């Protein structure tokens, strides 16, 4: 489901499930072998401490990936569930009438991201990894009158599919690594 209609004039856009699953899987693939390797190599860091760190990191990553964009007749806002502390991920809201323009910026990797510029000169990042991004951009154009025909998502789905496939291969290597660590310790 790309966007949920909560009433006639409010739409909620959540982070794409493909992106969420890919990033959570990659995190697990990169971190889960560490406690096993620490135990197999008698590393000075105890495996239990690594497990605690992995769990805290997973919860933090999951919190970041719960971002939602809510648009209604008055504003666009980026929010997080109530359980995500505001000091960790604050979110923002911007009334449609306060949006002066949408400015592109080049990233260090050569991609293009967009910022809403408000009447008072503040910049707000246009969320580009939501499911239903094309619909979100149409709503932005309708509500602000800004031409958005050239606005494209930062990363295409095929990029995340490739990353997910590589993550699955890494998970296979992880199974071998963990198995070797456990058998080597027996």
XYZ file of C-alpha atoms in Angstrom:
186
model
C 0.000 0.000 0.000
C 1.668 3.196 -1.137
C -0.288 5.802 0.777
C -3.205 5.625 3.149
C -6.122 8.018 3.013
C -7.037 8.829 6.583
C -9.848 11.182 5.546
C -10.906 13.117 2.423
C -8.010 15.569 2.562
C -5.210 13.845 4.494
C -2.713 11.401 2.988
C -0.017 9.486 4.843
C 3.110 8.322 3.013
C 5.371 5.829 4.733
C 8.903 4.818 3.876
C 8.961 2.299 1.045
C 8.829 -1.288 2.393
C 11.583 -2.274 -0.059
C 13.895 0.339 1.441
C 12.969 -0.560 5.017
C 13.485 -4.317 4.520
C 16.729 -3.798 2.610
C 18.296 -1.517 5.210
C 17.217 -3.621 8.196
C 18.506 -6.786 6.492
C 21.804 -5.130 5.632
C 22.209 -3.977 9.233
C 21.628 -7.508 10.511
C 23.956 -9.012 7.903
C 26.733 -6.632 8.931
C 26.348 -6.957 12.693
C 24.992 -10.385 13.711
C 28.252 -12.286 13.025
C 30.229 -9.989 15.346
C 29.359 -11.641 18.694
C 30.101 -15.078 17.240
C 33.428 -13.887 15.867
C 34.266 -12.187 19.173
C 33.671 -15.440 20.996
C 35.598 -17.534 18.437
C 38.622 -15.221 18.570
C 38.468 -14.535 22.318
C 38.210 -10.809 21.576
C 38.394 -8.444 24.573
C 34.844 -7.230 23.907
C 32.350 -9.684 25.417
C 29.753 -11.090 22.978
C 26.933 -10.086 25.358
C 27.980 -6.444 25.084
C 27.984 -6.745 21.295
C 24.456 -8.212 21.393
C 23.277 -5.267 23.488
C 24.847 -2.839 21.004
C 23.312 -4.658 18.038
C 19.850 -4.541 19.607
C 20.155 -0.838 20.467
C 21.383 -0.106 16.948
C 18.540 -2.105 15.397
C 15.926 -0.224 17.436
C 17.554 3.092 16.458
C 17.585 2.167 12.768
C 14.008 0.935 12.945
C 12.990 4.236 14.583
C 14.531 6.209 11.728
C 12.729 4.001 9.215
C 9.301 4.711 10.769
C 9.269 8.198 9.247
C 5.943 9.213 7.742
C 4.931 12.153 5.624
C 1.464 13.531 6.277
C -0.103 15.983 3.854
C -3.432 17.711 4.257
C -5.080 20.901 3.056
C -3.005 23.078 5.393
C 0.503 21.596 5.521
C 3.083 18.933 4.870
C 4.721 17.324 7.880
C 7.313 14.674 8.596
C 6.518 12.764 11.776
C 7.562 9.717 13.753
C 5.546 7.466 16.081
C 5.124 8.561 19.700
C 7.675 5.982 20.928
C 10.492 7.687 18.976
C 12.028 10.324 21.287
C 11.881 13.848 19.849
C 15.568 14.420 20.638
C 16.354 11.443 18.363
C 14.124 12.310 15.387
C 12.194 15.540 15.678
C 10.326 15.819 12.386
C 8.931 19.072 11.024
C 5.818 20.692 9.570
C 5.453 23.417 7.008
C 2.224 25.155 5.975
C 1.698 25.147 2.204
C 1.406 28.944 2.264
C 4.913 29.247 3.761
C 6.612 27.336 0.941
C 8.431 29.771 -1.315
C 10.205 27.324 -3.638
C 11.660 23.863 -4.117
C 15.427 23.954 -4.613
C 17.555 21.094 -5.973
C 20.936 20.327 -4.429
C 23.538 17.888 -5.697
C 24.706 15.218 -3.270
C 28.322 14.146 -2.877
C 27.522 11.029 -4.915
C 26.051 13.032 -7.803
C 22.354 12.550 -6.990
C 19.865 15.369 -6.626
C 17.843 16.069 -3.494
C 15.254 18.799 -3.044
C 14.599 21.245 -0.239
C 11.481 23.272 0.430
C 12.482 26.863 1.086
C 10.142 28.647 3.456
C 9.267 32.338 3.415
C 11.688 32.898 6.325
C 14.574 31.199 4.465
C 14.634 27.853 6.283
C 15.192 24.659 4.282
C 13.217 21.422 4.755
C 14.268 18.228 2.996
C 11.649 16.784 0.651
C 11.239 13.133 1.740
C 12.215 11.117 -1.326
C 12.133 7.513 -0.130
C 8.419 7.212 0.542
C 6.135 4.781 -1.199
C 3.913 6.797 -3.522
C 6.553 9.483 -4.155
C 5.056 10.485 -7.538
C 1.679 11.061 -5.857
C 3.345 13.092 -3.093
C 5.049 15.288 -5.684
C 1.727 15.855 -7.480
C 0.164 16.955 -4.191
C 3.100 19.328 -3.584
C 2.601 20.844 -7.052
C -1.153 21.199 -6.534
C -0.813 22.805 -3.089
C 2.126 25.122 -3.862
C 1.903 25.803 -7.592
C 5.601 24.887 -7.910
C 6.499 23.023 -11.112
C 7.633 19.544 -10.044
C 7.837 17.805 -13.437
C 11.612 17.319 -13.095
C 11.508 16.023 -9.499
C 12.533 12.362 -9.397
C 13.258 10.044 -6.473
C 16.877 9.976 -5.299
C 17.187 6.199 -5.708
C 15.224 3.985 -8.054
C 13.692 0.714 -6.786
C 16.104 -1.357 -8.872
C 18.995 0.087 -6.854
C 17.468 -1.225 -3.628
C 16.686 -4.560 -5.285
C 20.371 -4.925 -6.193
C 21.391 -3.959 -2.650
C 18.875 -6.459 -1.249
C 20.257 -9.230 -3.493
C 23.798 -8.421 -2.307
C 22.529 -8.438 1.279
C 21.058 -11.911 0.781
C 24.453 -13.100 -0.481
C 26.088 -11.513 2.548
C 23.602 -13.301 4.811
C 24.663 -16.617 3.220
C 28.275 -15.769 4.001
C 27.151 -14.877 7.540
C 25.598 -18.323 7.981
C 28.894 -19.905 6.908
C 30.887 -17.552 9.173
C 28.692 -18.195 12.214
C 28.733 -21.936 11.569
C 32.527 -21.896 11.289
C 32.845 -19.828 14.475
C 30.545 -22.154 16.428
C 32.183 -25.346 15.129
C 35.646 -23.889 15.644
C 34.749 -23.211 19.267
C 33.466 -26.742 19.937
